[in-house]
Amino acid sequence: KYLFDKILFHKNKRKIKFLNEEILLLGLSYKSNCGDIRNSQLVNLVKSFKNMKMNITIVDPKVNPEEVAKNTNLLPLSCIPSSKKFTIIILALYHEEFKEFTTENLSKFALKGTLIFDLTKEDKWSITNIVANISIIIADTLSYSNILKDDCNS
């Protein structure tokens, strides 16, 4: 609830308003480099967004999509759909597959005014020049703790 409220706070404070929010969640599992979703608070976060009628795309190459769908009615993808643009991006977990994530990759699916929330506390993300490049707001909301493909099935 805390994280959801913080994201909504920043969304409502954003100067650029979007008719429909498109959210990208990078990671769903319990922890980085793990495919287990048991005890994952990110499932609750996704459900909160869905209850607000917000569109959310979940990308987690570590989880079993069929198992997640069966247990949660959510369908995670293994890669980011290159044809979509997102208004909110949540860097939830630092999976091995996300290590090549760069500013250039991010700018391909972000819009001017996109909010980025880094929940990982990892200094390894290559997103330090984003604000100057495409006017993305970066907000770290918590104090705890080859993905972009053109042929991704959505």
Short mmCIF file of C-alpha atoms in Angstrom, two decimals:
data_model
loop_
_atom_site.label_atom_id
_atom_site.label_comp_id
_atom_site.label_asym_id
_atom_site.label_seq_id
_atom_site.Cartn_x
_atom_site.Cartn_y
_atom_site.Cartn_z
CA LYS A 1 0.00 0.00 0.00
CA TYR A 2 2.84 2.39 0.85
CA LEU A 3 4.53 1.96 -2.52
CA PHE A 4 1.26 2.22 -4.44
CA ASP A 5 0.39 5.44 -2.60
CA LYS A 6 3.84 6.91 -3.34
CA ILE A 7 3.52 6.10 -7.04
CA LEU A 8 0.06 7.69 -7.18
CA PHE A 9 1.39 10.75 -5.35
CA HIS A 10 4.13 11.27 -7.95
CA LYS A 11 1.72 10.51 -10.80
CA ASN A 12 -0.72 13.15 -9.60
CA LYS A 13 2.11 15.65 -9.07
CA ARG A 14 3.49 15.15 -12.59
CA LYS A 15 3.04 18.18 -14.85
CA ILE A 16 2.36 16.11 -17.96
CA LYS A 17 -0.99 14.31 -17.72
CA PHE A 18 -1.82 11.17 -19.69
CA LEU A 19 -5.32 10.04 -20.58
CA ASN A 20 -4.36 6.40 -19.95
CA GLU A 21 -1.48 5.29 -17.77
CA GLU A 22 0.66 2.51 -19.25
CA ILE A 23 2.79 0.92 -16.55
CA LEU A 24 5.81 -1.31 -17.05
CA LEU A 25 6.86 -3.46 -14.09
CA LEU A 26 10.31 -5.02 -14.43
CA GLY A 27 10.28 -7.99 -12.08
CA LEU A 28 7.51 -9.82 -10.22
CA SER A 29 9.25 -12.52 -8.22
CA TYR A 30 10.10 -12.53 -4.54
CA LYS A 31 13.69 -11.34 -5.09
CA SER A 32 16.23 -10.70 -7.83
CA ASN A 33 17.37 -13.66 -9.94
CA CYS A 34 14.66 -15.89 -8.49
CA GLY A 35 11.54 -17.28 -10.16
CA ASP A 36 9.51 -17.75 -6.99
CA ILE A 37 6.51 -15.42 -6.61
CA ARG A 38 5.42 -16.70 -3.20
CA ASN A 39 5.51 -13.82 -0.71
CA SER A 40 6.10 -11.31 -3.52
CA GLN A 41 4.56 -7.97 -2.56
CA LEU A 42 4.75 -6.97 -6.21
CA VAL A 43 1.70 -9.14 -6.94
CA ASN A 44 -0.32 -6.92 -4.58
CA LEU A 45 1.07 -3.82 -6.28
CA VAL A 46 -0.06 -5.08 -9.70
CA LYS A 47 -3.52 -5.86 -8.37
CA SER A 48 -3.77 -2.35 -6.92
CA PHE A 49 -3.00 -0.86 -10.33
CA LYS A 50 -5.55 -3.14 -11.98
CA ASN A 51 -8.18 -2.13 -9.41
CA MET A 52 -7.57 1.49 -10.49
CA LYS A 53 -8.15 0.41 -14.14
CA MET A 54 -4.54 1.18 -15.06
CA ASN A 55 -2.88 -0.85 -17.80
CA ILE A 56 0.17 -2.76 -16.60
CA THR A 57 2.72 -4.85 -18.46
CA ILE A 58 4.71 -7.24 -16.28
CA VAL A 59 8.12 -8.40 -17.48
CA ASP A 60 9.88 -11.11 -15.53
CA PRO A 61 11.98 -13.65 -17.45
CA LYS A 62 12.62 -15.65 -14.26
CA VAL A 63 9.04 -16.68 -13.47
CA ASN A 64 6.96 -19.41 -15.08
CA PRO A 65 4.14 -17.51 -16.86
CA GLU A 66 1.69 -20.42 -16.68
CA GLU A 67 2.26 -20.88 -12.95
CA VAL A 68 1.87 -17.15 -12.31
CA ALA A 69 -1.34 -17.02 -14.37
CA LYS A 70 -2.74 -20.05 -12.54
CA ASN A 71 -1.95 -18.65 -9.08
CA THR A 72 -2.60 -14.94 -9.59
CA ASN A 73 -4.49 -14.41 -12.89
CA LEU A 74 -1.55 -12.25 -14.03
CA LEU A 75 0.39 -12.90 -17.22
CA PRO A 76 4.04 -11.86 -17.14
CA LEU A 77 6.07 -11.54 -20.34
CA SER A 78 9.68 -12.60 -20.76
CA CYS A 79 10.66 -9.41 -22.59
CA ILE A 80 9.52 -5.84 -23.07
CA PRO A 81 7.15 -5.31 -26.01
CA SER A 82 9.03 -2.92 -28.30
CA SER A 83 5.83 -1.51 -29.78
CA LYS A 84 4.58 -0.01 -26.49
CA LYS A 85 5.36 3.28 -24.76
CA PHE A 86 4.99 3.54 -21.00
CA THR A 87 4.08 6.45 -18.73
CA ILE A 88 5.32 4.75 -15.53
CA ILE A 89 8.27 2.36 -15.36
CA ILE A 90 9.00 0.45 -12.16
CA LEU A 91 12.47 -1.07 -11.85
CA ALA A 92 11.39 -3.60 -9.23
CA LEU A 93 14.10 -6.27 -9.39
CA TYR A 94 17.63 -6.41 -10.74
CA HIS A 95 17.52 -9.73 -12.61
CA GLU A 96 20.55 -10.93 -14.56
CA GLU A 97 18.58 -10.31 -17.78
CA PHE A 98 18.15 -6.64 -16.88
CA LYS A 99 21.90 -5.94 -16.50
CA GLU A 100 22.23 -4.80 -20.13
CA PHE A 101 19.47 -2.27 -19.62
CA THR A 102 20.70 1.14 -20.85
CA THR A 103 19.46 4.68 -21.32
CA GLU A 104 19.10 4.00 -25.04
CA ASN A 105 16.90 0.95 -24.40
CA LEU A 106 14.79 2.85 -21.90
CA SER A 107 14.20 5.79 -24.22
CA LYS A 108 12.72 3.43 -26.84
CA PHE A 109 9.66 2.77 -24.70
CA ALA A 110 9.41 5.85 -22.48
CA LEU A 111 7.54 9.07 -23.19
CA LYS A 112 8.40 12.59 -22.14
CA GLY A 113 7.13 12.81 -18.57
CA THR A 114 7.43 9.10 -17.85
CA LEU A 115 7.96 8.40 -14.16
CA ILE A 116 10.66 5.88 -13.26
CA PHE A 117 10.70 4.25 -9.85
CA ASP A 118 13.85 2.37 -8.86
CA LEU A 119 13.07 -0.04 -6.04
CA THR A 120 16.35 -1.94 -6.30
CA LYS A 121 18.85 0.44 -4.70
CA GLU A 122 21.26 -0.79 -7.40
CA ASP A 123 23.77 1.71 -8.72
CA LYS A 124 24.22 -0.55 -11.72
CA TRP A 125 21.31 0.77 -13.81
CA SER A 126 22.63 2.82 -16.73
CA ILE A 127 19.99 5.53 -16.42
CA THR A 128 21.89 8.47 -14.98
CA ASN A 129 21.49 10.77 -18.01
CA ILE A 130 17.81 10.16 -18.61
CA VAL A 131 16.49 13.41 -17.16
CA ALA A 132 18.54 15.51 -19.56
CA ASN A 133 17.86 13.23 -22.53
CA ILE A 134 14.09 12.66 -22.44
CA SER A 135 12.69 14.53 -19.43
CA ILE A 136 11.96 11.47 -17.33
CA ILE A 137 11.48 11.96 -13.61
CA ILE A 138 13.37 9.46 -11.47
CA ALA A 139 12.00 8.78 -8.02
CA ASP A 140 13.41 6.29 -5.52
CA THR A 141 10.45 5.52 -3.28
CA LEU A 142 11.71 2.78 -0.99
CA SER A 143 14.63 2.29 1.32
CA TYR A 144 14.76 -1.50 0.81
CA SER A 145 15.38 -3.69 -1.31
CA ASN A 146 18.97 -9.11 -23.83
CA ILE A 147 15.40 -7.99 -22.35
CA LEU A 148 14.26 -5.50 -25.04
CA LYS A 149 13.37 -7.51 -28.14
CA ASP A 150 11.50 -6.64 -31.30
CA ASP A 151 9.87 -10.07 -31.47
CA CYS A 152 8.43 -10.15 -27.94
CA ASN A 153 5.01 -11.79 -27.77
CA SER A 154 2.54 -9.63 -25.89
#
